[in-house]
Amino acid sequence: MDIVKIIGVGFIAVIIIIILKQYKPEFAVYVSIATGVIILLMLVGQISGILDLLRDISSKTSINSGFLKILIKITGIAILTEFAVSICKDSGESAIASKVDIGGKVIIVALSMPIVQSLLETVIRILP
């Protein structure tokens, strides 16, 4: 199971970080970043499967493919933002973490505006 591998990588990284913090605390952040990248790479197959399924559903229905692309971008931005925020917090930089978090949220809201606009236009057409 993939989750067992991910948990194993996480536990190994935690043990390495605990040991590194005693001798070279500045390297602990690098291990954290590398672990995050390794876990994301382990999930590439899962992510590509999800994207293929969404494309298949989109082609079979009347869902606007532009909206689907926006939703995929929003999901990616949310995942990457959370990854960056976690790294900042692990580094002890909570102030930077909160700024990165706000930046990600603003970008997500900006990207979602075409969907909101389309939804509002649909509601306006339906209402008398």
GROMACS .gro file of C-alpha atoms in nm:
model
  128
    1MET     CA    1   0.000   0.000   0.000
    2ASP     CA    2   0.119   0.345  -0.090
    3ILE     CA    3   0.020   0.496   0.243
    4VAL     CA    4   0.251   0.258   0.429
    5LYS     CA    5   0.542   0.372   0.208
    6ILE     CA    6   0.454   0.737   0.267
    7ILE     CA    7   0.431   0.687   0.642
    8GLY     CA    8   0.762   0.499   0.635
    9VAL     CA    9   0.933   0.782   0.449
   10GLY     CA   10   0.784   1.028   0.697
   11PHE     CA   11   0.900   0.835   1.002
   12ILE     CA   12   1.250   0.789   0.861
   13ALA     CA   13   1.268   1.162   0.788
   14VAL     CA   14   1.155   1.248   1.141
   15ILE     CA   15   1.423   1.025   1.290
   16ILE     CA   16   1.690   1.180   1.065
   17ILE     CA   17   1.569   1.532   1.153
   18ILE     CA   18   1.577   1.457   1.526
   19ILE     CA   19   1.935   1.333   1.497
   20LEU     CA   20   2.041   1.623   1.271
   21LYS     CA   21   1.896   1.885   1.506
   22GLN     CA   22   2.146   1.773   1.771
   23TYR     CA   23   2.450   1.820   1.546
   24LYS     CA   24   2.359   2.031   1.242
   25PRO     CA   25   2.016   2.190   1.293
   26GLU     CA   26   2.045   2.395   0.971
   27PHE     CA   27   2.031   2.072   0.765
   28ALA     CA   28   1.700   1.962   0.917
   29VAL     CA   29   1.510   2.195   0.684
   30TYR     CA   30   1.677   2.038   0.381
   31VAL     CA   31   1.570   1.692   0.494
   32SER     CA   32   1.217   1.820   0.543
   33ILE     CA   33   1.208   1.970   0.193
   34ALA     CA   34   1.357   1.657   0.037
   35THR     CA   35   1.107   1.438   0.219
   36GLY     CA   36   0.818   1.649   0.095
   37VAL     CA   37   0.944   1.627  -0.261
   38ILE     CA   38   0.991   1.249  -0.233
   39ILE     CA   39   0.637   1.206  -0.103
   40LEU     CA   40   0.496   1.427  -0.380
   41LEU     CA   41   0.688   1.223  -0.638
   42MET     CA   42   0.545   0.905  -0.487
   43LEU     CA   43   0.198   1.048  -0.552
   44VAL     CA   44   0.252   1.137  -0.918
   45GLY     CA   45   0.086   0.815  -1.035
   46GLN     CA   46  -0.218   0.879  -0.818
   47ILE     CA   47  -0.243   1.237  -0.936
   48SER     CA   48  -0.216   1.145  -1.303
   49GLY     CA   49  -0.490   0.884  -1.255
   50ILE     CA   50  -0.717   1.145  -1.102
   51LEU     CA   51  -0.647   1.388  -1.386
   52ASP     CA   52  -0.721   1.119  -1.646
   53LEU     CA   53  -1.050   1.038  -1.475
   54LEU     CA   54  -1.148   1.406  -1.462
   55ARG     CA   55  -1.065   1.448  -1.832
   56ASP     CA   56  -1.271   1.142  -1.916
   57ILE     CA   57  -1.568   1.269  -1.718
   58SER     CA   58  -1.531   1.612  -1.876
   59SER     CA   59  -1.535   1.468  -2.228
   60LYS     CA   60  -1.849   1.263  -2.155
   61THR     CA   61  -2.044   1.550  -2.001
   62SER     CA   62  -2.115   1.909  -2.087
   63ILE     CA   63  -1.880   2.041  -1.820
   64ASN     CA   64  -1.675   2.331  -1.950
   65SER     CA   65  -1.316   2.203  -1.980
   66GLY     CA   66  -1.190   2.551  -1.896
   67PHE     CA   67  -1.357   2.525  -1.556
   68LEU     CA   68  -1.202   2.184  -1.502
   69LYS     CA   69  -0.856   2.325  -1.578
   70ILE     CA   70  -0.918   2.605  -1.329
   71LEU     CA   71  -1.022   2.357  -1.059
   72ILE     CA   72  -0.711   2.147  -1.121
   73LYS     CA   73  -0.491   2.459  -1.098
   74ILE     CA   74  -0.664   2.566  -0.776
   75THR     CA   75  -0.608   2.222  -0.624
   76GLY     CA   76  -0.242   2.227  -0.725
   77ILE     CA   77  -0.193   2.574  -0.580
   78ALA     CA   78  -0.358   2.468  -0.254
   79ILE     CA   79  -0.132   2.162  -0.224
   80LEU     CA   80   0.186   2.354  -0.308
   81THR     CA   81   0.092   2.641  -0.077
   82GLU     CA   82   0.032   2.401   0.211
   83PHE     CA   83   0.368   2.237   0.138
   84ALA     CA   84   0.547   2.573   0.142
   85VAL     CA   85   0.365   2.687   0.457
   86SER     CA   86   0.467   2.366   0.635
   87ILE     CA   87   0.830   2.413   0.535
   88CYS     CA   88   0.825   2.774   0.658
   89LYS     CA   89   0.673   2.668   0.990
   90ASP     CA   90   0.927   2.385   1.026
   91SER     CA   91   1.199   2.647   0.975
   92GLY     CA   92   1.052   2.858   1.253
   93GLU     CA   93   0.931   3.131   1.017
   94SER     CA   94   0.564   3.156   1.109
   95ALA     CA   95   0.535   3.513   0.980
   96ILE     CA   96   0.654   3.412   0.633
   97ALA     CA   97   0.430   3.104   0.647
   98SER     CA   98   0.124   3.321   0.704
   99LYS     CA   99   0.220   3.549   0.413
  100VAL     CA  100   0.264   3.250   0.181
  101ASP     CA  101  -0.073   3.119   0.299
  102ILE     CA  102  -0.244   3.452   0.227
  103GLY     CA  103  -0.073   3.469  -0.113
  104GLY     CA  104  -0.200   3.123  -0.204
  105LYS     CA  105  -0.554   3.213  -0.096
  106VAL     CA  106  -0.554   3.533  -0.299
  107ILE     CA  107  -0.434   3.348  -0.609
  108ILE     CA  108  -0.702   3.082  -0.558
  109VAL     CA  109  -0.974   3.347  -0.529
  110ALA     CA  110  -0.844   3.524  -0.839
  111LEU     CA  111  -0.839   3.200  -1.038
  112SER     CA  112  -1.191   3.109  -0.927
  113MET     CA  113  -1.346   3.435  -1.049
  114PRO     CA  114  -1.446   3.300  -1.395
  115ILE     CA  115  -1.635   3.017  -1.226
  116VAL     CA  116  -1.805   3.257  -0.983
  117GLN     CA  117  -1.893   3.489  -1.271
  118SER     CA  118  -2.045   3.204  -1.472
  119LEU     CA  119  -2.241   3.085  -1.171
  120LEU     CA  120  -2.378   3.433  -1.104
  121GLU     CA  121  -2.473   3.477  -1.470
  122THR     CA  122  -2.659   3.146  -1.460
  123VAL     CA  123  -2.845   3.248  -1.145
  124ILE     CA  124  -2.938   3.582  -1.299
  125ARG     CA  125  -3.075   3.406  -1.610
  126ILE     CA  126  -3.283   3.171  -1.398
  127LEU     CA  127  -3.430   3.441  -1.175
  128PRO     CA  128  -3.711   3.649  -1.323
   0.00000   0.00000   0.00000
